[in-house]
């Protein structure tokens, strides 16, 4: 056997041992397989997802926001705002009701992964009625180019519309392509808004460039301006909205219920999905550091899987599960519906078609969280969003054309 054949056999053996599969035979010279705690976690299959269908007939639902009861910022009305990627927002009720599309929204570019994306209520929604949402918007001068934008409007349920609608923020630059819009929204405890933005697919290297918004997590005030207290960067020249960089496509984000820190997960290409504790002013690696590989060929992307200056992931998936949606059990302050799971992160998976619960090490300090194992419930369909509602239940959206559902998770 010649030396080249020996190297290929050795690479194949290492790939098999680490679960990387035959698509990863093109390991670069000098790379070694190694045990990585964030990668090699025990996974326990727990059978089928036990969930109740509350609403059906949605067209690729994407985002979910629980609505409070009349005159109360704390209660829950049993209704949700639901976005459909096809460009509409509706009111869905736990009684199975589904409204006609709300009026007043600016048009979204529905192309590939783009369209109407996430939706959240203002922290003082009971007082001001503001609703915020993300959508893919074209460049008026060149309709082939698009980017993720943030809008807000006042909800008028009686009239079935959003009024005083304003686009508060537009990602720059707008580029061609229908992939990696990001778009998740999370309010922090200071009343500032995190907004996730993908690298837009064909522009991966831009995730490492601080002067614009591709491949970044942003932190904005309620008017869409750079939030006070945003980090400064040693490199200089960073856009003032940037909170962190080196992200591929974040489609799940939530605040940790104890620390108030932002946790988020993102899609890798072929392997390399990540769950991260998003650190202000820090580099999360893409595309310089990743366990992901090029589609088809399995070729190495970037410089390595880890690097000292890169924030390490809390959990890495190889092969990919395509995570989407993220919530913490009991994080909404409701009653304990899932004994033994309070405070643990739960996320959906598109490709994996599972609901994933991650068991955290209760003895680890909040500043150094550790995932012990992964529990999977088979959903049999793509899960797009996971939200904790004030009634203590977890609700999920299934990603299906014209038959998407809002489900209540009965058991974890």
mmCIF file of C-alpha atoms in Angstrom:
data_model
loop_
_atom_site.group_PDB
_atom_site.id
_atom_site.type_symbol
_atom_site.label_atom_id
_atom_site.label_comp_id
_atom_site.label_asym_id
_atom_site.label_seq_id
_atom_site.Cartn_x
_atom_site.Cartn_y
_atom_site.Cartn_z
ATOM 1 C CA UNK A 1 0.000 0.000 0.000
ATOM 2 C CA UNK A 2 1.417 3.373 -0.957
ATOM 3 C CA UNK A 3 1.731 6.223 1.621
ATOM 4 C CA UNK A 4 -1.194 8.167 0.142
ATOM 5 C CA UNK A 5 -3.518 5.160 0.493
ATOM 6 C CA UNK A 6 -2.422 4.683 4.103
ATOM 7 C CA UNK A 7 -3.246 8.324 4.864
ATOM 8 C CA UNK A 8 -6.720 7.970 3.339
ATOM 9 C CA UNK A 9 -7.428 4.824 5.357
ATOM 10 C CA UNK A 10 -6.228 6.508 8.548
ATOM 11 C CA UNK A 11 -8.424 9.545 7.852
ATOM 12 C CA UNK A 12 -11.409 7.274 7.223
ATOM 13 C CA UNK A 13 -10.808 5.467 10.517
ATOM 14 C CA UNK A 14 -10.578 8.709 12.470
ATOM 15 C CA UNK A 15 -13.704 10.078 10.826
ATOM 16 C CA UNK A 16 -15.603 6.918 11.734
ATOM 17 C CA UNK A 17 -14.471 7.043 15.367
ATOM 18 C CA UNK A 18 -15.495 10.663 15.792
ATOM 19 C CA UNK A 19 -18.828 10.334 13.985
ATOM 20 C CA UNK A 20 -17.862 12.638 11.134
ATOM 21 C CA UNK A 21 -18.826 10.170 8.440
ATOM 22 C CA UNK A 22 -17.470 9.434 4.983
ATOM 23 C CA UNK A 23 -17.917 13.026 3.836
ATOM 24 C CA UNK A 24 -14.961 14.099 5.976
ATOM 25 C CA UNK A 25 -12.141 12.097 4.421
ATOM 26 C CA UNK A 26 -10.342 15.246 3.254
ATOM 27 C CA UNK A 27 -8.914 16.201 6.653
ATOM 28 C CA UNK A 28 -6.050 18.630 6.200
ATOM 29 C CA UNK A 29 -2.516 17.362 6.909
ATOM 30 C CA UNK A 30 -1.644 17.573 10.588
ATOM 31 C CA UNK A 31 -5.258 17.622 11.833
ATOM 32 C CA UNK A 32 -5.959 15.049 14.506
ATOM 33 C CA UNK A 33 -9.221 13.608 15.771
ATOM 34 C CA UNK A 34 -9.666 14.327 19.481
ATOM 35 C CA UNK A 35 -12.259 14.083 22.192
ATOM 36 C CA UNK A 36 -14.161 17.374 22.353
ATOM 37 C CA UNK A 37 -16.623 17.735 25.273
ATOM 38 C CA UNK A 38 -18.944 20.020 23.304
ATOM 39 C CA UNK A 39 -19.044 17.521 20.435
ATOM 40 C CA UNK A 40 -19.096 14.043 21.942
ATOM 41 C CA UNK A 41 -22.058 14.205 24.312
ATOM 42 C CA UNK A 42 -24.292 11.271 25.198
ATOM 43 C CA UNK A 43 -27.590 11.436 23.293
ATOM 44 C CA UNK A 44 -30.689 9.735 24.664
ATOM 45 C CA UNK A 45 -33.707 9.081 22.453
ATOM 46 C CA UNK A 46 -36.903 9.409 24.494
ATOM 47 C CA UNK A 47 -39.496 8.319 21.982
ATOM 48 C CA UNK A 48 -42.153 10.417 20.293
ATOM 49 C CA UNK A 49 -42.924 14.013 21.198
ATOM 50 C CA UNK A 50 -46.050 14.233 23.349
ATOM 51 C CA UNK A 51 -47.766 17.411 22.176
ATOM 52 C CA UNK A 52 -51.251 18.749 21.551
ATOM 53 C CA UNK A 53 -52.156 20.527 18.318
ATOM 54 C CA UNK A 54 -53.619 23.908 19.228
ATOM 55 C CA UNK A 55 -53.783 25.535 15.768
ATOM 56 C CA UNK A 56 -53.188 24.202 12.263
ATOM 57 C CA UNK A 57 -53.245 25.479 8.703
ATOM 58 C CA UNK A 58 -50.227 27.824 8.930
ATOM 59 C CA UNK A 59 -47.928 28.438 5.967
ATOM 60 C CA UNK A 60 -44.312 27.921 7.055
ATOM 61 C CA UNK A 61 -44.796 29.608 10.463
ATOM 62 C CA UNK A 62 -41.573 31.188 11.707
ATOM 63 C CA UNK A 63 -42.035 33.267 14.880
ATOM 64 C CA UNK A 64 -44.355 33.194 17.881
ATOM 65 C CA UNK A 65 -45.196 35.839 20.509
ATOM 66 C CA UNK A 66 -47.655 35.227 23.398
ATOM 67 C CA UNK A 67 -50.203 38.026 23.843
ATOM 68 C CA UNK A 68 -51.111 39.274 27.343
ATOM 69 C CA UNK A 69 -54.654 39.525 28.595
ATOM 70 C CA UNK A 70 -56.540 42.791 28.257
ATOM 71 C CA UNK A 71 -55.088 45.434 30.560
ATOM 72 C CA UNK A 72 -52.418 43.124 31.946
ATOM 73 C CA UNK A 73 -48.742 42.933 31.172
ATOM 74 C CA UNK A 74 -48.344 39.725 33.173
ATOM 75 C CA UNK A 75 -51.299 37.536 32.274
ATOM 76 C CA UNK A 76 -51.761 35.428 29.175
ATOM 77 C CA UNK A 77 -54.765 35.761 26.899
ATOM 78 C CA UNK A 78 -54.353 32.353 25.286
ATOM 79 C CA UNK A 79 -53.523 34.023 21.979
ATOM 80 C CA UNK A 80 -50.303 34.419 20.012
ATOM 81 C CA UNK A 81 -48.997 36.501 17.182
ATOM 82 C CA UNK A 82 -47.638 34.101 14.573
ATOM 83 C CA UNK A 83 -45.587 35.040 11.528
ATOM 84 C CA UNK A 84 -45.690 33.059 8.305
ATOM 85 C CA UNK A 85 -42.590 33.149 6.147
ATOM 86 C CA UNK A 86 -44.807 33.778 3.135
ATOM 87 C CA UNK A 87 -45.266 37.348 4.420
ATOM 88 C CA UNK A 88 -48.267 37.355 6.748
ATOM 89 C CA UNK A 89 -48.841 37.745 10.487
ATOM 90 C CA UNK A 90 -51.894 36.259 12.192
ATOM 91 C CA UNK A 91 -53.448 35.883 15.629
ATOM 92 C CA UNK A 92 -53.696 32.256 16.751
ATOM 93 C CA UNK A 93 -55.707 31.142 19.777
ATOM 94 C CA UNK A 94 -55.499 28.098 22.014
ATOM 95 C CA UNK A 95 -59.159 27.523 21.129
ATOM 96 C CA UNK A 96 -58.007 26.666 17.598
ATOM 97 C CA UNK A 97 -58.884 30.050 16.104
ATOM 98 C CA UNK A 98 -56.741 31.628 13.412
ATOM 99 C CA UNK A 99 -57.316 35.172 12.183
ATOM 100 C CA UNK A 100 -57.018 36.501 8.673
ATOM 101 C CA UNK A 101 -53.656 38.179 7.978
ATOM 102 C CA UNK A 102 -53.135 41.436 9.856
ATOM 103 C CA UNK A 103 -52.919 44.548 7.693
ATOM 104 C CA UNK A 104 -50.254 47.217 7.664
ATOM 105 C CA UNK A 105 -47.077 45.176 7.241
ATOM 106 C CA UNK A 106 -44.492 46.245 4.638
ATOM 107 C CA UNK A 107 -43.892 43.632 1.932
ATOM 108 C CA UNK A 108 -41.284 40.974 2.610
ATOM 109 C CA UNK A 109 -39.049 39.420 -0.035
ATOM 110 C CA UNK A 110 -40.070 35.757 0.014
ATOM 111 C CA UNK A 111 -37.041 34.070 -1.508
ATOM 112 C CA UNK A 112 -35.408 30.872 -0.263
ATOM 113 C CA UNK A 113 -35.051 31.268 3.492
ATOM 114 C CA UNK A 114 -36.245 34.875 3.378
ATOM 115 C CA UNK A 115 -39.663 36.280 4.160
ATOM 116 C CA UNK A 116 -41.467 37.364 7.321
ATOM 117 C CA UNK A 117 -39.374 36.106 10.218
ATOM 118 C CA UNK A 118 -39.485 36.688 13.980
ATOM 119 C CA UNK A 119 -41.909 38.677 16.136
ATOM 120 C CA UNK A 120 -41.689 39.979 19.731
ATOM 121 C CA UNK A 121 -43.703 42.368 21.877
ATOM 122 C CA UNK A 122 -42.221 45.485 23.451
ATOM 123 C CA UNK A 123 -41.404 44.883 27.156
ATOM 124 C CA UNK A 124 -44.086 47.482 27.979
ATOM 125 C CA UNK A 125 -46.530 46.236 25.360
ATOM 126 C CA UNK A 126 -49.494 46.579 27.737
ATOM 127 C CA UNK A 127 -48.801 50.329 27.857
ATOM 128 C CA UNK A 128 -47.735 51.118 24.298
ATOM 129 C CA UNK A 129 -48.948 48.273 22.054
ATOM 130 C CA UNK A 130 -45.676 48.073 20.095
ATOM 131 C CA UNK A 131 -44.902 44.904 18.144
ATOM 132 C CA UNK A 132 -41.452 44.330 16.566
ATOM 133 C CA UNK A 133 -40.683 41.942 13.725
ATOM 134 C CA UNK A 134 -37.936 41.056 11.269
ATOM 135 C CA UNK A 135 -38.329 40.460 7.553
ATOM 136 C CA UNK A 136 -36.234 40.241 4.416
ATOM 137 C CA UNK A 137 -36.467 43.490 2.479
ATOM 138 C CA UNK A 138 -35.270 44.334 -0.995
ATOM 139 C CA UNK A 139 -33.029 47.186 -1.970
ATOM 140 C CA UNK A 140 -35.257 49.755 -3.641
ATOM 141 C CA UNK A 141 -32.568 50.557 -6.195
ATOM 142 C CA UNK A 142 -31.830 46.904 -7.016
ATOM 143 C CA UNK A 143 -34.612 44.430 -6.208
ATOM 144 C CA UNK A 144 -32.197 41.501 -6.658
ATOM 145 C CA UNK A 145 -30.476 42.541 -3.435
ATOM 146 C CA UNK A 146 -32.044 41.991 -0.025
ATOM 147 C CA UNK A 147 -31.255 42.102 3.659
ATOM 148 C CA UNK A 148 -32.867 41.611 7.058
ATOM 149 C CA UNK A 149 -34.805 44.587 8.402
ATOM 150 C CA UNK A 150 -36.496 45.402 11.705
ATOM 151 C CA UNK A 151 -39.925 47.042 11.841
ATOM 152 C CA UNK A 152 -42.418 47.979 14.514
ATOM 153 C CA UNK A 153 -46.080 48.923 14.635
ATOM 154 C CA UNK A 154 -48.903 49.304 17.140
ATOM 155 C CA UNK A 155 -51.214 46.324 17.311
ATOM 156 C CA UNK A 156 -54.900 47.123 16.819
ATOM 157 C CA UNK A 157 -56.710 43.816 17.242
ATOM 158 C CA UNK A 158 -60.146 45.364 16.798
ATOM 159 C CA UNK A 159 -59.157 46.729 13.393
ATOM 160 C CA UNK A 160 -57.087 43.659 12.485
ATOM 161 C CA UNK A 161 -53.972 45.613 11.631
ATOM 162 C CA UNK A 162 -50.716 47.193 12.724
ATOM 163 C CA UNK A 163 -50.619 50.981 12.620
ATOM 164 C CA UNK A 164 -47.817 53.582 12.785
ATOM 165 C CA UNK A 165 -45.565 51.035 11.074
ATOM 166 C CA UNK A 166 -41.942 52.091 10.718
ATOM 167 C CA UNK A 167 -38.839 50.251 9.525
ATOM 168 C CA UNK A 168 -36.378 50.965 12.335
ATOM 169 C CA UNK A 169 -33.251 49.224 11.082
ATOM 170 C CA UNK A 170 -31.910 47.827 7.823
ATOM 171 C CA UNK A 171 -28.972 45.461 7.574
ATOM 172 C CA UNK A 172 -26.107 46.660 5.409
ATOM 173 C CA UNK A 173 -24.969 45.725 2.940
ATOM 174 C CA UNK A 174 -27.899 44.230 1.065
ATOM 175 C CA UNK A 175 -26.687 41.404 -1.157
ATOM 176 C CA UNK A 176 -28.026 38.863 -3.623
ATOM 177 C CA UNK A 177 -29.165 35.411 -2.548
ATOM 178 C CA UNK A 178 -31.925 33.771 -0.546
ATOM 179 C CA UNK A 179 -29.991 32.239 2.345
ATOM 180 C CA UNK A 180 -28.966 33.011 5.931
ATOM 181 C CA UNK A 181 -31.077 35.968 6.981
ATOM 182 C CA UNK A 182 -30.890 35.183 10.718
ATOM 183 C CA UNK A 183 -33.688 37.301 12.141
ATOM 184 C CA UNK A 184 -34.272 36.210 15.755
ATOM 185 C CA UNK A 185 -35.194 38.921 18.278
ATOM 186 C CA UNK A 186 -34.676 38.903 22.076
ATOM 187 C CA UNK A 187 -35.142 41.718 24.607
ATOM 188 C CA UNK A 188 -32.512 41.923 27.327
ATOM 189 C CA UNK A 189 -33.127 42.970 30.927
ATOM 190 C CA UNK A 190 -32.130 46.567 30.172
ATOM 191 C CA UNK A 191 -34.875 46.896 27.563
ATOM 192 C CA UNK A 192 -32.456 46.590 24.637
ATOM 193 C CA UNK A 193 -33.107 44.368 21.641
ATOM 194 C CA UNK A 194 -30.794 41.656 20.337
ATOM 195 C CA UNK A 195 -31.147 40.968 16.610
ATOM 196 C CA UNK A 196 -29.360 38.120 14.848
ATOM 197 C CA UNK A 197 -28.076 38.467 11.279
ATOM 198 C CA UNK A 198 -26.712 35.693 9.092
ATOM 199 C CA UNK A 199 -23.781 35.831 6.699
ATOM 200 C CA UNK A 200 -26.237 35.670 3.744
ATOM 201 C CA UNK A 201 -24.793 32.419 2.435
ATOM 202 C CA UNK A 202 -22.275 33.396 -0.206
ATOM 203 C CA UNK A 203 -20.523 35.995 1.947
ATOM 204 C CA UNK A 204 -19.092 33.906 4.782
ATOM 205 C CA UNK A 205 -15.817 35.809 5.114
ATOM 206 C CA UNK A 206 -17.785 38.965 5.902
ATOM 207 C CA UNK A 207 -18.776 37.448 9.267
ATOM 208 C CA UNK A 208 -15.251 38.358 10.410
ATOM 209 C CA UNK A 209 -15.478 41.964 9.164
ATOM 210 C CA UNK A 210 -16.690 44.315 11.905
ATOM 211 C CA UNK A 211 -17.625 47.328 9.794
ATOM 212 C CA UNK A 212 -21.031 45.983 8.676
ATOM 213 C CA UNK A 213 -23.781 43.625 9.778
ATOM 214 C CA UNK A 214 -23.301 40.298 7.956
ATOM 215 C CA UNK A 215 -22.785 37.367 10.344
ATOM 216 C CA UNK A 216 -23.330 39.420 13.504
ATOM 217 C CA UNK A 217 -25.497 39.673 16.587
ATOM 218 C CA UNK A 218 -26.628 43.271 17.081
ATOM 219 C CA UNK A 219 -27.906 45.102 20.156
ATOM 220 C CA UNK A 220 -30.307 47.977 19.485
ATOM 221 C CA UNK A 221 -32.457 50.307 21.541
ATOM 222 C CA UNK A 222 -36.235 50.375 21.115
ATOM 223 C CA UNK A 223 -35.897 52.894 18.261
ATOM 224 C CA UNK A 224 -33.474 50.713 16.279
ATOM 225 C CA UNK A 225 -30.401 52.761 17.197
ATOM 226 C CA UNK A 226 -27.143 51.345 18.624
ATOM 227 C CA UNK A 227 -27.775 50.445 22.267
ATOM 228 C CA UNK A 228 -25.839 52.189 25.030
ATOM 229 C CA UNK A 229 -23.219 49.954 26.597
ATOM 230 C CA UNK A 230 -22.398 48.055 23.429
ATOM 231 C CA UNK A 231 -18.850 46.652 23.415
ATOM 232 C CA UNK A 232 -15.835 48.279 21.849
ATOM 233 C CA UNK A 233 -13.492 46.220 19.699
ATOM 234 C CA UNK A 234 -9.712 46.264 19.719
ATOM 235 C CA UNK A 235 -9.617 46.119 15.917
ATOM 236 C CA UNK A 236 -11.535 49.381 15.592
ATOM 237 C CA UNK A 237 -13.952 50.344 12.846
ATOM 238 C CA UNK A 238 -16.820 48.228 14.155
ATOM 239 C CA UNK A 239 -20.406 49.154 13.354
ATOM 240 C CA UNK A 240 -21.835 50.568 16.600
ATOM 241 C CA UNK A 241 -24.732 48.084 16.652
ATOM 242 C CA UNK A 242 -22.456 45.010 16.767
ATOM 243 C CA UNK A 243 -22.549 42.899 19.942
ATOM 244 C CA UNK A 244 -20.649 39.829 18.671
ATOM 245 C CA UNK A 245 -19.374 38.485 15.359
ATOM 246 C CA UNK A 246 -18.307 35.327 13.546
ATOM 247 C CA UNK A 247 -21.844 33.897 13.228
ATOM 248 C CA UNK A 248 -23.148 31.885 10.291
ATOM 249 C CA UNK A 249 -26.927 31.865 10.701
ATOM 250 C CA UNK A 250 -28.493 32.233 14.160
ATOM 251 C CA UNK A 251 -32.107 31.029 14.185
ATOM 252 C CA UNK A 252 -32.546 30.405 17.898
ATOM 253 C CA UNK A 253 -31.892 32.833 20.769
ATOM 254 C CA UNK A 254 -33.088 33.323 24.351
ATOM 255 C CA UNK A 255 -31.994 34.891 27.638
ATOM 256 C CA UNK A 256 -30.653 32.584 30.310
ATOM 257 C CA UNK A 257 -33.217 32.804 33.154
ATOM 258 C CA UNK A 258 -30.591 33.175 35.899
ATOM 259 C CA UNK A 259 -27.788 35.204 34.349
ATOM 260 C CA UNK A 260 -29.761 37.214 31.795
ATOM 261 C CA UNK A 261 -27.079 36.432 29.220
ATOM 262 C CA UNK A 262 -27.933 35.765 25.593
ATOM 263 C CA UNK A 263 -27.676 32.147 24.492
ATOM 264 C CA UNK A 264 -28.039 31.339 20.808
ATOM 265 C CA UNK A 265 -27.509 28.505 18.386
ATOM 266 C CA UNK A 266 -26.617 28.618 14.731
ATOM 267 C CA UNK A 267 -26.509 26.440 11.663
ATOM 268 C CA UNK A 268 -23.242 24.933 10.506
ATOM 269 C CA UNK A 269 -22.864 23.875 6.865
ATOM 270 C CA UNK A 270 -22.317 20.093 6.864
ATOM 271 C CA UNK A 271 -21.875 19.478 10.569
ATOM 272 C CA UNK A 272 -20.819 22.208 12.967
ATOM 273 C CA UNK A 273 -24.164 23.469 14.337
ATOM 274 C CA UNK A 274 -23.397 25.298 17.596
ATOM 275 C CA UNK A 275 -25.024 26.392 20.841
ATOM 276 C CA UNK A 276 -23.225 29.450 22.229
ATOM 277 C CA UNK A 277 -23.223 31.663 25.268
ATOM 278 C CA UNK A 278 -22.961 34.834 23.216
ATOM 279 C CA UNK A 279 -20.184 37.007 24.594
ATOM 280 C CA UNK A 280 -20.094 40.805 24.041
ATOM 281 C CA UNK A 281 -17.266 41.966 21.829
ATOM 282 C CA UNK A 282 -16.114 38.424 21.096
ATOM 283 C CA UNK A 283 -15.498 36.353 18.002
ATOM 284 C CA UNK A 284 -17.577 33.175 17.678
ATOM 285 C CA UNK A 285 -15.434 31.844 14.895
ATOM 286 C CA UNK A 286 -17.287 31.450 11.604
ATOM 287 C CA UNK A 287 -15.791 30.750 9.107
ATOM 288 C CA UNK A 288 -12.251 30.684 10.543
ATOM 289 C CA UNK A 289 -13.041 28.076 13.212
ATOM 290 C CA UNK A 290 -15.736 25.452 12.708
ATOM 291 C CA UNK A 291 -16.461 21.730 12.832
ATOM 292 C CA UNK A 292 -18.561 22.199 9.703
ATOM 293 C CA UNK A 293 -17.374 21.079 6.305
ATOM 294 C CA UNK A 294 -18.098 22.038 2.718
ATOM 295 C CA UNK A 295 -21.309 20.617 1.301
ATOM 296 C CA UNK A 296 -20.727 17.561 -0.865
ATOM 297 C CA UNK A 297 -16.936 17.421 -0.808
ATOM 298 C CA UNK A 298 -16.551 17.459 2.982
ATOM 299 C CA UNK A 299 -13.505 19.696 2.659
ATOM 300 C CA UNK A 300 -12.223 21.571 5.685
ATOM 301 C CA UNK A 301 -13.454 25.143 6.197
ATOM 302 C CA UNK A 302 -11.236 27.718 7.865
ATOM 303 C CA UNK A 303 -8.145 27.206 9.976
ATOM 304 C CA UNK A 304 -9.154 24.727 12.689
ATOM 305 C CA UNK A 305 -11.980 23.476 14.902
ATOM 306 C CA UNK A 306 -10.847 25.482 17.932
ATOM 307 C CA UNK A 307 -8.636 28.502 18.590
ATOM 308 C CA UNK A 308 -7.674 30.273 21.785
ATOM 309 C CA UNK A 309 -9.186 33.641 20.829
ATOM 310 C CA UNK A 310 -12.514 32.124 19.714
ATOM 311 C CA UNK A 311 -15.402 31.614 22.148
ATOM 312 C CA UNK A 312 -15.878 27.828 22.414
ATOM 313 C CA UNK A 313 -19.344 26.432 21.776
ATOM 314 C CA UNK A 314 -21.322 24.864 24.623
ATOM 315 C CA UNK A 315 -22.622 22.187 22.258
ATOM 316 C CA UNK A 316 -21.618 21.245 18.732
ATOM 317 C CA UNK A 317 -23.564 18.913 16.448
ATOM 318 C CA UNK A 318 -21.869 16.686 13.871
ATOM 319 C CA UNK A 319 -23.783 15.700 11.796
ATOM 320 C CA UNK A 320 -26.056 18.747 11.644
ATOM 321 C CA UNK A 321 -29.555 18.763 13.112
ATOM 322 C CA UNK A 322 -30.337 22.287 11.720
ATOM 323 C CA UNK A 323 -31.464 23.877 15.014
ATOM 324 C CA UNK A 324 -34.205 26.509 15.057
ATOM 325 C CA UNK A 325 -35.985 28.145 17.984
ATOM 326 C CA UNK A 326 -34.719 28.208 21.575
ATOM 327 C CA UNK A 327 -36.342 28.580 24.984
ATOM 328 C CA UNK A 328 -35.533 27.847 28.613
ATOM 329 C CA UNK A 329 -37.960 25.697 30.564
ATOM 330 C CA UNK A 330 -39.798 27.808 33.135
ATOM 331 C CA UNK A 331 -38.063 30.924 31.837
ATOM 332 C CA UNK A 332 -41.352 32.793 31.425
ATOM 333 C CA UNK A 333 -42.071 32.701 35.177
ATOM 334 C CA UNK A 334 -45.132 30.470 34.925
ATOM 335 C CA UNK A 335 -46.008 27.344 36.895
ATOM 336 C CA UNK A 336 -43.705 24.343 36.784
ATOM 337 C CA UNK A 337 -45.040 22.166 33.988
ATOM 338 C CA UNK A 338 -41.981 19.968 33.472
ATOM 339 C CA UNK A 339 -40.598 18.748 36.824
ATOM 340 C CA UNK A 340 -36.843 18.253 36.780
ATOM 341 C CA UNK A 341 -36.339 20.293 33.614
ATOM 342 C CA UNK A 342 -36.681 23.866 34.919
ATOM 343 C CA UNK A 343 -33.941 26.156 33.646
ATOM 344 C CA UNK A 344 -32.811 23.796 30.905
ATOM 345 C CA UNK A 345 -32.620 24.871 27.238
ATOM 346 C CA UNK A 346 -34.955 23.314 24.686
ATOM 347 C CA UNK A 347 -34.590 23.755 20.940
ATOM 348 C CA UNK A 348 -36.132 22.500 17.754
ATOM 349 C CA UNK A 349 -34.480 20.882 14.776
ATOM 350 C CA UNK A 350 -35.423 21.230 11.122
ATOM 351 C CA UNK A 351 -33.297 18.561 9.510
ATOM 352 C CA UNK A 352 -33.295 16.418 12.644
ATOM 353 C CA UNK A 353 -37.093 16.680 13.102
ATOM 354 C CA UNK A 354 -36.702 16.414 16.865
ATOM 355 C CA UNK A 355 -37.271 18.496 19.976
ATOM 356 C CA UNK A 356 -33.996 18.642 21.892
ATOM 357 C CA UNK A 357 -33.622 19.183 25.627
ATOM 358 C CA UNK A 358 -30.110 19.817 26.921
ATOM 359 C CA UNK A 359 -29.320 18.787 30.476
ATOM 360 C CA UNK A 360 -27.006 21.291 32.154
ATOM 361 C CA UNK A 361 -24.566 20.508 34.952
ATOM 362 C CA UNK A 362 -26.222 21.957 38.069
ATOM 363 C CA UNK A 363 -22.887 22.012 39.887
ATOM 364 C CA UNK A 364 -21.169 24.176 37.252
ATOM 365 C CA UNK A 365 -20.970 27.933 37.915
ATOM 366 C CA UNK A 366 -23.152 30.195 35.781
ATOM 367 C CA UNK A 367 -19.972 31.726 34.352
ATOM 368 C CA UNK A 368 -18.841 28.327 33.059
ATOM 369 C CA UNK A 369 -21.962 26.336 32.076
ATOM 370 C CA UNK A 370 -21.573 22.762 30.920
ATOM 371 C CA UNK A 371 -23.917 20.525 28.953
ATOM 372 C CA UNK A 372 -23.987 16.961 30.305
ATOM 373 C CA UNK A 373 -26.219 15.186 27.813
ATOM 374 C CA UNK A 374 -28.882 15.606 25.166
ATOM 375 C CA UNK A 375 -32.419 14.231 25.296
ATOM 376 C CA UNK A 376 -34.335 13.926 22.009
ATOM 377 C CA UNK A 377 -38.044 13.605 21.330
ATOM 378 C CA UNK A 378 -39.016 12.542 17.808
ATOM 379 C CA UNK A 379 -41.373 15.141 16.301
ATOM 380 C CA UNK A 380 -41.668 13.521 12.878
ATOM 381 C CA UNK A 381 -41.610 16.969 11.269
ATOM 382 C CA UNK A 382 -39.460 20.083 11.069
ATOM 383 C CA UNK A 383 -39.615 22.337 14.136
ATOM 384 C CA UNK A 384 -39.084 26.032 13.454
ATOM 385 C CA UNK A 385 -39.666 27.821 16.769
ATOM 386 C CA UNK A 386 -39.851 27.038 20.483
ATOM 387 C CA UNK A 387 -41.301 29.542 22.992
ATOM 388 C CA UNK A 388 -42.010 29.521 26.723
ATOM 389 C CA UNK A 389 -45.368 31.158 27.454
ATOM 390 C CA UNK A 390 -46.503 32.784 30.721
ATOM 391 C CA UNK A 391 -48.734 29.763 31.434
ATOM 392 C CA UNK A 392 -45.565 27.687 31.917
ATOM 393 C CA UNK A 393 -46.032 25.521 28.815
ATOM 394 C CA UNK A 394 -43.628 25.282 25.897
ATOM 395 C CA UNK A 395 -45.127 25.928 22.475
ATOM 396 C CA UNK A 396 -43.552 24.959 19.157
ATOM 397 C CA UNK A 397 -44.186 25.768 15.504
ATOM 398 C CA UNK A 398 -43.816 23.119 12.834
ATOM 399 C CA UNK A 399 -42.353 24.217 9.494
ATOM 400 C CA UNK A 400 -44.817 22.999 6.880
ATOM 401 C CA UNK A 401 -46.469 24.642 3.830
ATOM 402 C CA UNK A 402 -50.158 25.404 4.492
ATOM 403 C CA UNK A 403 -50.326 22.745 7.236
ATOM 404 C CA UNK A 404 -47.933 24.172 9.811
ATOM 405 C CA UNK A 405 -49.071 23.730 13.402
ATOM 406 C CA UNK A 406 -48.844 25.390 16.772
ATOM 407 C CA UNK A 407 -48.232 22.651 19.322
ATOM 408 C CA UNK A 408 -48.222 22.640 23.117
ATOM 409 C CA UNK A 409 -45.580 20.318 24.547
ATOM 410 C CA UNK A 410 -47.272 18.112 27.138
ATOM 411 C CA UNK A 411 -44.206 16.207 28.346
ATOM 412 C CA UNK A 412 -40.416 16.542 28.199
#
